[in-house]
CSV table of C-alpha atoms in Angstrom, one decimal:
chain,number,residue,atom,x,y,z
A,1,MET,CA,0.0,0.0,0.0
A,2,ALA,CA,0.9,3.7,-0.3
A,3,SER,CA,-0.7,6.8,1.1
A,4,GLN,CA,-0.7,10.5,0.5
A,5,LEU,CA,-0.7,12.6,3.7
A,6,ARG,CA,-1.0,16.3,4.4
A,7,ILE,CA,0.7,17.5,7.6
A,8,VAL,CA,0.1,20.9,9.2
A,9,HIS,CA,2.5,21.5,12.1
A,10,HIS,CA,1.9,24.7,14.0
A,11,THR,CA,4.3,25.6,16.8
A,12,GLY,CA,6.0,28.5,18.4
A,13,TYR,CA,6.5,30.5,21.5
A,14,ARG,CA,4.4,32.8,23.6
A,15,TYR,CA,6.6,35.2,25.6
A,16,ALA,CA,5.7,36.8,28.9
A,17,GLY,CA,6.4,40.2,27.3
A,18,LEU,CA,8.2,41.8,24.4
A,19,ILE,CA,11.6,40.3,23.4
A,20,GLY,CA,14.0,42.2,21.2
A,21,ALA,CA,14.9,39.5,18.6
A,22,SER,CA,15.1,35.8,18.0
A,23,HIS,CA,17.2,33.4,16.0
A,24,ASN,CA,15.7,29.9,15.3
A,25,GLU,CA,15.9,26.7,13.3
A,26,ALA,CA,12.9,24.6,12.3
A,27,ARG,CA,13.2,21.0,11.2
A,28,MET,CA,9.6,20.4,10.1
A,29,THR,CA,10.0,19.7,6.4
A,30,PRO,CA,9.8,16.1,5.2
A,31,ARG,CA,13.0,14.9,3.5
A,32,ALA,CA,13.0,13.0,0.2
A,33,THR,CA,13.9,9.3,0.6
A,34,ARG,CA,13.3,6.1,-1.3
A,35,GLU,CA,10.1,5.6,0.6
A,36,GLN,CA,8.6,9.1,0.5
A,37,VAL,CA,8.3,11.9,-1.9
A,38,PRO,CA,7.4,15.4,-0.7
A,39,LEU,CA,5.0,16.9,-3.2
A,40,ALA,CA,4.6,20.4,-1.7
A,41,THR,CA,6.1,22.0,1.4
A,42,LYS,CA,6.1,25.4,2.9
A,43,VAL,CA,7.1,27.0,6.2
A,44,GLU,CA,5.5,30.3,7.2
A,45,VAL,CA,6.9,32.4,10.0
A,46,THR,CA,5.1,35.3,11.9
A,47,PRO,CA,6.3,38.0,12.5
A,48,VAL,CA,8.0,38.4,9.1
A,49,ALA,CA,11.4,36.9,9.3
A,50,TRP,CA,14.6,36.7,7.3
A,51,ILE,CA,14.7,33.0,6.1
A,52,HIS,CA,17.4,30.7,4.9
A,53,ASN,CA,16.8,27.1,3.9
A,54,TYR,CA,19.5,24.5,3.9
A,55,VAL,CA,20.2,20.8,4.5
A,56,ASP,CA,22.2,20.0,7.6
A,57,TYR,CA,25.1,17.6,8.1
A,58,TRP,CA,22.8,14.7,8.8
A,59,GLY,CA,20.7,15.3,5.7
A,60,THR,CA,17.7,17.0,7.4
A,61,PRO,CA,16.0,20.0,5.7
A,62,VAL,CA,16.3,23.1,7.9
A,63,THR,CA,14.5,26.4,7.8
A,64,ALA,CA,16.7,29.0,9.7
A,65,PHE,CA,15.1,32.3,10.4
A,66,GLU,CA,15.8,35.6,12.2
A,67,ILE,CA,13.3,38.1,13.6
A,68,THR,CA,14.9,41.5,14.5
A,69,GLU,CA,11.8,43.4,15.5
A,70,PRO,CA,10.3,43.3,19.1
A,71,HIS,CA,7.7,40.6,19.4
A,72,SER,CA,5.7,38.8,22.1
A,73,ARG,CA,4.8,35.7,20.1
A,74,LEU,CA,6.4,33.5,17.4
A,75,ASP,CA,4.3,31.3,15.1
A,76,VAL,CA,5.7,28.7,12.7
A,77,VAL,CA,3.4,26.8,10.4
A,78,ALA,CA,4.8,24.0,8.3
A,79,THR,CA,2.5,22.5,5.7
A,80,SER,CA,3.5,19.5,3.7
A,81,THR,CA,1.9,17.0,1.3
A,82,VAL,CA,3.8,13.7,1.0
A,83,ASP,CA,3.5,10.5,-0.9
A,84,VAL,CA,4.5,7.6,1.4
A,85,GLY,CA,5.2,4.1,0.1
A,86,GLU,CA,5.8,0.9,2.0
A,87,ARG,CA,9.3,0.7,3.5
A,88,ALA,CA,11.4,-2.1,2.3
A,89,VAL,CA,12.2,-4.7,5.0
A,90,PRO,CA,15.4,-6.3,3.8
A,91,ALA,CA,16.5,-9.8,4.7
A,92,PRO,CA,19.2,-9.9,7.4
A,93,GLY,CA,22.4,-8.7,5.7
A,94,ALA,CA,25.0,-8.0,8.3
A,95,GLU,CA,27.1,-10.6,10.1
A,96,TRP,CA,29.0,-10.2,13.4
A,97,ASP,CA,32.2,-10.4,11.3
A,98,ASP,CA,31.1,-7.3,9.4
A,99,ILE,CA,30.6,-5.3,12.6
A,100,VAL,CA,34.0,-6.2,14.1
A,101,GLU,CA,35.9,-5.5,10.8
A,102,PRO,CA,38.6,-2.9,11.5
A,103,ASN,CA,37.3,-0.1,9.3
A,104,PHE,CA,33.6,-0.6,10.2
A,105,ALA,CA,33.7,1.4,13.5
A,106,ASP,CA,35.5,4.3,11.7
A,107,ARG,CA,32.9,4.4,8.9
A,108,TYR,CA,29.9,4.5,11.3
A,109,ILE,CA,31.6,6.2,14.3
A,110,GLU,CA,28.9,8.9,14.6
A,111,TRP,CA,26.1,6.2,14.8
A,112,LEU,CA,28.0,4.3,17.4
A,113,ALA,CA,28.8,7.1,19.9
A,114,ILE,CA,27.1,6.7,23.3
A,115,GLY,CA,26.5,10.2,24.6
A,116,ASP,CA,24.9,11.2,27.8
A,117,HIS,CA,21.4,11.3,26.4
A,118,VAL,CA,21.4,7.8,25.1
A,119,ASP,CA,23.6,6.1,27.7
A,120,PRO,CA,21.3,3.2,28.9
A,121,GLY,CA,23.1,2.6,32.2
A,122,SER,CA,25.1,-0.4,33.4
A,123,GLU,CA,22.2,-2.8,33.9
A,124,LEU,CA,20.9,-2.5,30.3
A,125,ARG,CA,24.4,-2.4,28.9
A,126,LYS,CA,25.0,-5.7,30.6
A,127,LEU,CA,21.7,-7.2,29.4
A,128,ALA,CA,22.4,-6.0,25.8
A,129,LEU,CA,25.9,-7.6,25.7
A,130,GLU,CA,24.6,-10.9,27.1
A,131,THR,CA,21.8,-10.9,24.5
A,132,ALA,CA,24.2,-10.1,21.6
A,133,ARG,CA,26.6,-12.9,22.7
A,134,GLN,CA,23.7,-15.5,22.2
A,135,ALA,CA,22.5,-14.0,18.9
A,136,ASP,CA,23.6,-15.5,15.6
A,137,GLN,CA,23.3,-12.2,13.7
A,138,PRO,CA,23.2,-8.5,14.6
A,139,SER,CA,19.6,-8.3,13.4
A,140,GLN,CA,18.6,-11.0,15.8
A,141,ALA,CA,20.4,-9.2,18.7
A,142,ALA,CA,18.6,-6.0,17.7
A,143,THR,CA,15.2,-7.6,17.7
A,144,GLU,CA,15.7,-9.2,21.1
A,145,ILE,CA,17.3,-6.1,22.7
A,146,LEU,CA,14.3,-4.0,21.6
A,147,SER,CA,12.0,-6.6,23.0
A,148,LEU,CA,13.7,-6.4,26.4
A,149,ILE,CA,13.2,-2.6,26.4
A,150,ARG,CA,9.5,-2.8,25.5
A,151,LYS,CA,8.9,-5.3,28.3
A,152,LYS,CA,10.6,-3.1,30.9
A,153,VAL,CA,9.6,0.4,29.8
A,154,ALA,CA,6.0,1.5,29.4
A,155,TYR,CA,4.9,4.4,27.1
A,156,VAL,CA,3.5,7.0,29.5
A,157,PRO,CA,2.8,10.4,28.1
A,158,GLY,CA,4.1,13.2,30.2
A,159,SER,CA,6.3,10.9,32.3
A,160,THR,CA,9.6,12.6,31.4
A,161,GLN,CA,11.1,15.9,30.3
A,162,VAL,CA,13.1,16.6,27.2
A,163,ASN,CA,16.4,16.3,29.1
A,164,THR,CA,15.5,13.1,30.9
A,165,SER,CA,18.4,10.6,30.4
A,166,ALA,CA,18.0,7.2,29.0
A,167,SER,CA,19.3,5.6,32.1
A,168,ALA,CA,16.7,7.4,34.2
A,169,VAL,CA,14.0,6.1,31.9
A,170,TRP,CA,15.2,2.6,32.3
A,171,ALA,CA,15.3,2.9,36.1
A,172,ASN,CA,11.8,4.4,36.2
A,173,GLY,CA,10.2,2.0,33.7
A,174,ALA,CA,8.3,4.8,31.8
A,175,GLY,CA,8.9,7.2,29.1
A,176,VAL,CA,7.7,8.8,25.8
A,177,CYS,CA,8.6,7.9,22.2
A,178,GLN,CA,11.9,9.8,22.3
A,179,ASP,CA,12.9,8.0,25.5
A,180,LEU,CA,12.2,4.6,24.1
A,181,VAL,CA,14.3,5.5,21.0
A,182,HIS,CA,17.2,6.9,23.1
A,183,LEU,CA,17.3,3.7,25.3
A,184,SER,CA,17.3,1.6,22.1
A,185,LEU,CA,20.1,3.6,20.5
A,186,GLY,CA,22.3,3.3,23.6
A,187,ALA,CA,21.7,-0.5,23.9
A,188,LEU,CA,22.3,-1.2,20.3
A,189,ARG,CA,25.4,0.9,20.1
A,190,THR,CA,26.7,-0.9,23.2
A,191,VAL,CA,26.9,-4.1,21.2
A,192,GLY,CA,28.4,-2.4,18.1
A,193,ILE,CA,25.3,-2.0,15.9
A,194,PRO,CA,25.1,1.5,14.3
A,195,CYS,CA,21.8,3.2,14.7
A,196,ARG,CA,20.2,6.6,14.3
A,197,TYR,CA,17.4,8.7,15.7
A,198,VAL,CA,14.5,9.4,13.2
A,199,SER,CA,12.1,12.3,13.8
A,200,GLY,CA,8.8,12.6,12.0
A,201,TYR,CA,5.1,12.1,12.3
A,202,VAL,CA,2.8,9.1,12.4
A,203,MET,CA,-0.9,9.0,11.6
A,204,PRO,CA,-2.6,8.4,15.0
A,205,GLN,CA,-5.3,6.0,13.5
A,206,ALA,CA,-4.6,2.7,11.8
A,207,ASP,CA,-7.2,3.2,9.0
A,208,PRO,CA,-8.2,6.9,8.8
A,209,ALA,CA,-10.9,8.1,6.5
A,210,ILE,CA,-9.8,10.0,3.4
A,211,GLY,CA,-10.1,13.8,3.9
A,212,GLU,CA,-10.7,13.6,7.7
A,213,ALA,CA,-8.1,15.6,9.7
A,214,ARG,CA,-6.7,13.9,12.8
A,215,THR,CA,-4.9,15.5,15.7
A,216,GLY,CA,-1.3,14.1,15.7
A,217,GLU,CA,2.1,14.9,17.2
A,218,SER,CA,5.7,14.7,16.4
A,219,HIS,CA,7.0,11.2,16.7
A,220,ALA,CA,10.3,9.3,16.8
A,221,TRP,CA,11.6,5.9,15.8
A,222,LEU,CA,15.0,4.5,14.9
A,223,GLN,CA,17.0,2.9,12.1
A,224,TYR,CA,19.8,0.4,12.6
A,225,TRP,CA,22.4,-0.8,10.1
A,226,ASP,CA,21.9,-4.3,8.8
A,227,GLY,CA,23.6,-3.9,5.4
A,228,ALA,CA,20.9,-1.3,4.9
A,229,TRP,CA,19.1,1.1,7.2
A,230,VAL,CA,16.2,-0.8,8.8
A,231,GLY,CA,13.5,1.1,10.6
A,232,VAL,CA,11.9,0.1,13.9
A,233,ASP,CA,9.2,2.0,15.8
A,234,PRO,CA,9.7,0.9,19.5
A,235,THR,CA,6.8,2.9,20.8
A,236,ASN,CA,4.2,1.1,18.6
A,237,ASN,CA,6.2,-2.2,18.4
A,238,THR,CA,6.2,-2.1,14.6
A,239,VAL,CA,8.2,-1.2,11.5
A,240,PRO,CA,7.5,2.2,10.0
A,241,GLY,CA,4.8,2.0,7.4
A,242,ASP,CA,3.0,4.2,4.9
A,243,TYR,CA,1.6,6.3,7.7
A,244,HIS,CA,5.0,7.3,9.0
A,245,VAL,CA,6.5,10.5,7.6
A,246,GLU,CA,10.2,11.1,8.1
A,247,ILE,CA,11.6,14.6,8.8
A,248,GLY,CA,15.2,13.9,9.6
A,249,VAL,CA,17.8,11.8,11.3
A,250,GLY,CA,20.5,12.4,13.9
A,251,ARG,CA,22.5,10.9,16.7
A,252,ASP,CA,19.7,11.7,19.1
A,253,TYR,CA,16.7,14.0,19.6
A,254,PHE,CA,19.0,17.0,20.0
A,255,ASP,CA,20.2,16.8,16.4
A,256,VAL,CA,16.6,17.0,15.1
A,257,PRO,CA,14.3,19.0,17.3
A,258,PRO,CA,11.3,20.5,15.4
A,259,LEU,CA,12.1,24.0,16.7
A,260,LYS,CA,15.0,25.5,18.6
A,261,GLY,CA,16.6,28.9,19.0
A,262,VAL,CA,17.6,31.8,21.2
A,263,TYR,CA,16.1,35.1,21.9
A,264,ALA,CA,17.2,38.5,23.3
A,265,GLY,CA,15.4,39.5,26.5
A,266,SER,CA,14.7,38.3,30.0
A,267,GLU,CA,11.0,37.3,29.5
A,268,SER,CA,10.0,33.7,30.0
A,269,SER,CA,8.7,31.6,27.1
A,270,ASP,CA,6.0,29.0,26.7
A,271,LEU,CA,6.2,26.5,23.8
A,272,PHE,CA,3.0,25.4,22.0
A,273,VAL,CA,2.5,22.6,19.5
A,274,GLU,CA,-0.4,21.5,17.3
A,275,VAL,CA,-0.1,18.9,14.6
A,276,GLU,CA,-2.9,17.9,12.2
A,277,ILE,CA,-2.6,15.0,9.8
A,278,THR,CA,-5.0,14.2,6.9
A,279,ARG,CA,-5.0,11.2,4.7
A,280,LEU,CA,-5.6,12.5,1.1
A,281,GLY,CA,-5.4,9.2,-0.7
């Protein structure tokens, strides 16, 4: 199957008073891949901003913008129409001998780094290594490690903050989609399997009616290397399908946040987010 989706992502900040200026980056435009084709995209910013579009180091489209006039609210609306096809699920392609090959770690070093945000902690590192030792292939190890995480950690909206570490999520047994991905990344990298964070959207209903808008939200899943990048959505315990829309990839969430920036002024800010997804065909 394939689907055509329209995504309207409205986000921004309300400030407690006037701020002097702001400098921001939005990663809210779907990228072109072998599984998805963006048909139309636009990013609108209010107040009027100086805008520069580019593709970052990781291959994610970025809209950078600067507002130099005083303002008390920032609105960013990204509207995209995307054709999404089925994602290929390749047969297991990597062997353990491939992963321990001397040049392999150099080639994938950025997808093997275990930073503070994805460090799963000593208990899960030990479990991951034990699981990998008993697995015939890296893909088998990945499947079993992700199963361990799903059994231990429940998806509980609002249970964590954006800076909650993966090890704290494991200890508490609860997290949101980005936490499940961070835990998975740290565990897989522990056993030498390259993997990357994927940001995007997913249709919140399994079989939506054509033309009926649904309230959605930003979503996260991961891809690990098995001779090709293989997608896994640990939150929904599935592989990404024709209702998943990919925005970008990175080492962790902090490489691909939908909106980040700085502003001049001492006023506090409040982030708001609204996502609407409509199946067009």
